[in-house]
Coordinates of C-alpha atoms in Angstrom, one line a residue:
M2 CA -151.3 140.3 -4.5
K3 CA -148.6 142.6 -3.1
F4 CA -149.3 146.3 -3.0
L5 CA -146.9 149.3 -2.6
I6 CA -148.8 152.2 -1.1
V7 CA -146.9 155.6 -1.2
G8 CA -147.6 158.4 1.3
D9 CA -148.5 161.9 0.3
V10 CA -146.2 163.1 -2.5
V11 CA -145.2 166.7 -1.9
G12 CA -144.0 168.8 -4.8
K13 CA -141.0 168.2 -7.1
P14 CA -138.8 166.5 -4.4
G15 CA -141.6 164.0 -3.7
R16 CA -142.1 163.3 -7.4
R17 CA -138.4 162.9 -8.0
V18 CA -137.8 160.3 -5.2
L19 CA -140.9 158.4 -6.5
R20 CA -139.6 158.5 -10.1
E21 CA -136.1 157.4 -9.1
K22 CA -137.0 154.6 -6.6
L23 CA -140.2 153.1 -7.8
S24 CA -138.8 150.8 -10.4
S25 CA -136.2 149.3 -8.1
L26 CA -138.8 148.9 -5.3
R27 CA -141.1 147.1 -7.7
E28 CA -138.4 144.6 -8.6
E29 CA -136.9 144.2 -5.2
L30 CA -140.2 143.7 -3.4
Q31 CA -142.0 141.9 -6.2
I32 CA -144.8 144.5 -6.2
D33 CA -148.0 143.8 -8.2
A34 CA -149.7 147.2 -8.0
V35 CA -148.9 150.7 -6.8
I36 CA -151.2 153.3 -5.1
V37 CA -150.0 156.8 -4.5
N38 CA -151.6 159.7 -2.6
G39 CA -150.9 162.7 -4.9
E40 CA -153.0 165.6 -3.5
N41 CA -149.9 167.7 -2.7
A42 CA -147.8 166.7 -5.8
A43 CA -148.1 170.0 -7.6
G44 CA -146.2 172.7 -5.8
G45 CA -147.1 171.3 -2.4
L46 CA -150.8 171.9 -2.7
G47 CA -153.1 170.1 -5.2
I48 CA -152.4 168.2 -8.4
T49 CA -152.6 169.3 -12.0
P50 CA -153.4 167.2 -15.1
E51 CA -149.8 167.3 -16.1
V52 CA -148.5 166.1 -12.8
C53 CA -151.1 163.4 -12.6
E54 CA -150.0 162.1 -16.0
E55 CA -146.4 162.3 -14.9
I56 CA -147.0 160.2 -11.8
L57 CA -149.1 157.6 -13.7
G58 CA -146.3 157.4 -16.2
Y59 CA -143.9 156.2 -13.5
G60 CA -146.0 153.0 -13.4
V61 CA -148.5 154.0 -10.7
D62 CA -151.9 152.3 -10.9
V63 CA -154.1 154.6 -8.9
I64 CA -153.7 158.1 -7.4
T65 CA -155.7 159.0 -4.4
T66 CA -156.2 162.5 -2.9
G67 CA -158.0 164.3 -0.2
N68 CA -159.1 167.8 0.8
H69 CA -156.6 169.5 -1.5
I70 CA -158.0 167.8 -4.6
W71 CA -159.6 171.1 -5.9
D72 CA -156.7 173.4 -5.2
K73 CA -155.7 173.5 -8.9
K74 CA -158.8 174.6 -10.8
E75 CA -157.9 172.8 -14.0
I76 CA -158.3 169.4 -12.2
V77 CA -162.1 169.9 -12.1
A78 CA -162.6 169.1 -15.8
Y79 CA -159.7 166.7 -16.0
I80 CA -160.9 164.4 -13.2
E81 CA -164.1 163.5 -15.1
H82 CA -162.0 161.9 -17.8
Q83 CA -159.2 160.2 -15.7
P84 CA -160.7 157.3 -13.7
R85 CA -157.3 156.5 -12.1
L86 CA -157.3 159.8 -10.2
L87 CA -159.7 159.5 -7.2
R88 CA -161.2 162.1 -5.0
P89 CA -162.9 161.2 -1.7
L90 CA -166.0 159.1 -2.1
N91 CA -168.0 161.0 0.5
Y92 CA -168.2 164.3 -1.4
P93 CA -171.9 165.1 -2.0
D94 CA -173.6 163.7 -5.1
G95 CA -172.9 165.7 -8.3
V96 CA -169.3 166.5 -7.5
P97 CA -167.0 165.7 -10.4
G98 CA -164.9 162.6 -10.4
R99 CA -165.2 159.3 -8.5
G100 CA -164.3 157.9 -5.1
S101 CA -163.6 154.3 -6.0
L102 CA -162.2 152.2 -8.8
I103 CA -162.2 148.5 -9.7
L104 CA -159.2 147.3 -11.6
E105 CA -157.9 144.1 -13.2
K106 CA -154.3 143.2 -13.3
G107 CA -152.7 139.9 -14.1
G108 CA -156.1 138.3 -14.0
K109 CA -156.8 139.6 -10.5
V110 CA -159.6 142.0 -9.7
W111 CA -159.1 144.6 -7.0
A112 CA -160.5 147.9 -5.8
V113 CA -159.3 151.2 -4.3
V114 CA -161.6 153.5 -2.3
N115 CA -160.7 157.1 -1.3
L116 CA -162.4 158.6 1.8
S117 CA -162.1 161.8 3.7
G118 CA -162.5 162.2 7.5
R119 CA -164.7 164.9 9.1
V120 CA -162.9 165.6 12.4
F121 CA -161.0 168.9 11.9
M122 CA -161.7 168.5 8.2
P123 CA -164.3 169.9 5.7
P124 CA -167.8 168.7 6.6
L125 CA -168.5 166.1 3.9
D126 CA -170.9 163.2 4.0
C127 CA -170.4 160.5 6.6
P128 CA -167.4 158.4 5.4
F129 CA -168.6 155.3 7.4
R130 CA -172.1 155.2 5.9
R131 CA -170.8 156.0 2.4
M132 CA -168.3 153.3 2.6
E133 CA -170.9 150.8 3.8
E134 CA -173.0 151.6 0.8
E135 CA -170.1 151.3 -1.6
L136 CA -169.2 147.8 -0.3
K137 CA -172.5 146.5 -1.4
H138 CA -171.5 146.6 -5.0
L139 CA -167.7 146.3 -4.6
H140 CA -168.1 142.9 -2.9
E141 CA -170.0 141.7 -6.0
E142 CA -166.7 142.1 -7.9
T143 CA -163.8 141.5 -5.5
R144 CA -162.7 140.9 -1.9
L145 CA -159.4 142.7 -2.5
I146 CA -160.2 146.3 -1.4
L147 CA -157.8 148.9 -0.2
V148 CA -159.0 152.1 1.5
D149 CA -157.2 155.5 1.7
F150 CA -158.8 157.3 4.7
H151 CA -157.5 160.9 4.4
A152 CA -158.2 162.2 7.8
E153 CA -156.7 164.4 10.6
A154 CA -157.8 162.6 13.8
S155 CA -156.1 159.4 14.8
S156 CA -159.2 158.3 16.6
E157 CA -161.4 158.6 13.5
K158 CA -158.9 156.6 11.5
I159 CA -158.7 153.9 14.1
A160 CA -162.4 153.7 14.3
M161 CA -162.6 153.3 10.5
G162 CA -160.1 150.4 10.7
W163 CA -162.2 148.6 13.2
F164 CA -165.4 149.4 11.3
L165 CA -164.0 147.8 8.1
D166 CA -162.2 144.9 9.7
G167 CA -163.0 141.8 7.7
K168 CA -164.8 143.8 5.0
V169 CA -161.7 145.2 3.2
S170 CA -158.1 144.2 2.8
C171 CA -156.4 147.3 4.1
V172 CA -157.3 150.7 5.7
F173 CA -154.4 153.1 5.5
G174 CA -154.4 156.7 6.8
T175 CA -153.0 159.7 4.9
H176 CA -153.1 163.5 5.4
T177 CA -150.9 164.3 8.4
H178 CA -147.6 163.6 6.5
V179 CA -146.3 161.9 9.7
A180 CA -145.8 158.2 9.6
T181 CA -147.1 156.2 12.5
A182 CA -145.7 152.9 13.9
D183 CA -149.0 151.1 14.6
E184 CA -149.2 148.9 11.5
R185 CA -151.0 145.6 12.3
I186 CA -153.5 143.1 11.0
L187 CA -156.8 143.3 12.8
P188 CA -158.6 140.2 14.1
Q189 CA -160.8 139.7 11.0
G190 CA -157.9 140.1 8.5
T191 CA -157.7 143.8 7.6
A192 CA -154.3 145.4 7.5
Y193 CA -154.3 148.8 9.3
I194 CA -152.0 151.8 9.8
T195 CA -153.0 155.3 11.1
D196 CA -150.7 157.2 8.7
I197 CA -148.3 156.1 6.0
G198 CA -146.3 159.3 6.1
M199 CA -144.9 161.7 3.4
T200 CA -142.9 161.3 0.2
G201 CA -140.9 164.6 0.1
A202 CA -138.4 166.6 2.0
H203 CA -138.2 165.6 5.7
D204 CA -136.1 168.5 6.9
S205 CA -139.3 170.6 6.8
V206 CA -142.6 171.0 8.5
I207 CA -144.7 168.4 6.7
G208 CA -143.0 169.1 3.4
I209 CA -142.8 172.9 3.6
E210 CA -139.8 175.1 4.4
V211 CA -139.4 175.4 8.2
A212 CA -139.0 179.2 8.2
D213 CA -142.3 179.7 6.4
I214 CA -144.3 177.6 8.9
V215 CA -142.6 178.9 12.0
G216 CA -143.1 182.5 10.7
R217 CA -146.8 181.8 10.3
F218 CA -147.1 180.5 13.8
L219 CA -145.1 183.5 15.2
T220 CA -146.9 186.2 13.4
Q221 CA -150.3 184.8 12.3
M222 CA -149.7 186.6 9.0
P223 CA -150.3 185.1 5.6
V224 CA -147.1 183.4 4.2
K225 CA -146.3 182.0 0.8
Y226 CA -145.4 178.4 1.4
R227 CA -142.3 177.0 -0.3
V228 CA -141.7 173.3 -0.8
A229 CA -138.7 172.1 1.1
K230 CA -135.9 170.3 -0.6
E231 CA -133.6 168.7 2.0
N232 CA -133.5 165.1 3.3
V233 CA -135.9 163.7 0.7
K234 CA -137.5 160.3 1.5
L235 CA -140.2 158.0 0.1
N236 CA -142.6 156.9 2.9
G237 CA -145.2 154.1 2.5
I238 CA -146.2 150.6 3.2
V239 CA -146.2 147.2 1.5
V240 CA -149.3 145.1 2.0
E241 CA -149.6 141.4 0.9
V242 CA -153.2 140.2 0.4
D243 CA -154.6 136.7 -0.2
D244 CA -156.0 136.7 -3.7
T245 CA -159.0 134.6 -2.8
T246 CA -160.2 135.8 0.6
G247 CA -158.9 139.4 0.4
K248 CA -157.5 139.0 3.9
A249 CA -154.1 140.7 4.6
Q250 CA -151.2 138.4 5.2
K251 CA -148.5 141.0 5.9
I252 CA -148.0 144.8 6.3
F253 CA -144.7 146.7 6.8
R254 CA -143.5 150.3 6.6
L255 CA -141.0 151.7 4.1
S256 CA -138.8 154.8 4.4
V257 CA -136.5 155.1 1.4
P258 CA -134.1 158.0 1.2
L259 CA -133.2 159.7 -2.1
A260 CA -129.7 160.1 -0.5
E261 CA -129.0 163.4 -2.1
H262 CA -130.4 167.0 -2.2
V263 CA -132.9 168.0 -4.9

């Protein structure tokens, strides 16, 4: 299978470039399934039920998230009834929603897992141990497993890549909104990249207007963040996986410009 995995979608500009480019990318790259991180898709922070349905309507198979999943209060009830919207697996027991999903497409069974890091992040359960437990039942269904590790520290992400090498098809990092150039296939066949970047306005500070963020650093005063609009791009990766073994065969980065202002 060939997967397109799209980096954190930020606000309307991110949703627009996803909407306008996804169909052609699917056709050009012969994509079988699409995963999108959507935790910043509604106004730059969080996701709403309406925005979730909009993104799924573009032809996205699964939406992953991270620490901003609960920023919009209406998502709490909605996530219980929308299995294709994931929150990190390592939230404590009893939290609404789910952290993994097994899907079937074209006769092929595959799975997506969403994890959150703990370094400079909210203190959730251990992502390493929770993932280890989850693999016990996932491996009964499929070897094609893709993991969104939503984390701040590069070291924690790299450690997760090595920890899961040979156990999953791909470990891709999200959260920082800054794409890294360290994509590789690890020795036991797991594709890895520290961060797949951001889908949104790149003349910005990680998707937000420059003046807002600089002002906050200068004054340490509260600032209302505005989603930036200039130099919009879709960032992500394409991963090709052997259908039988679940081992990655290829991984490469994408940066696709909208080529106009939003």
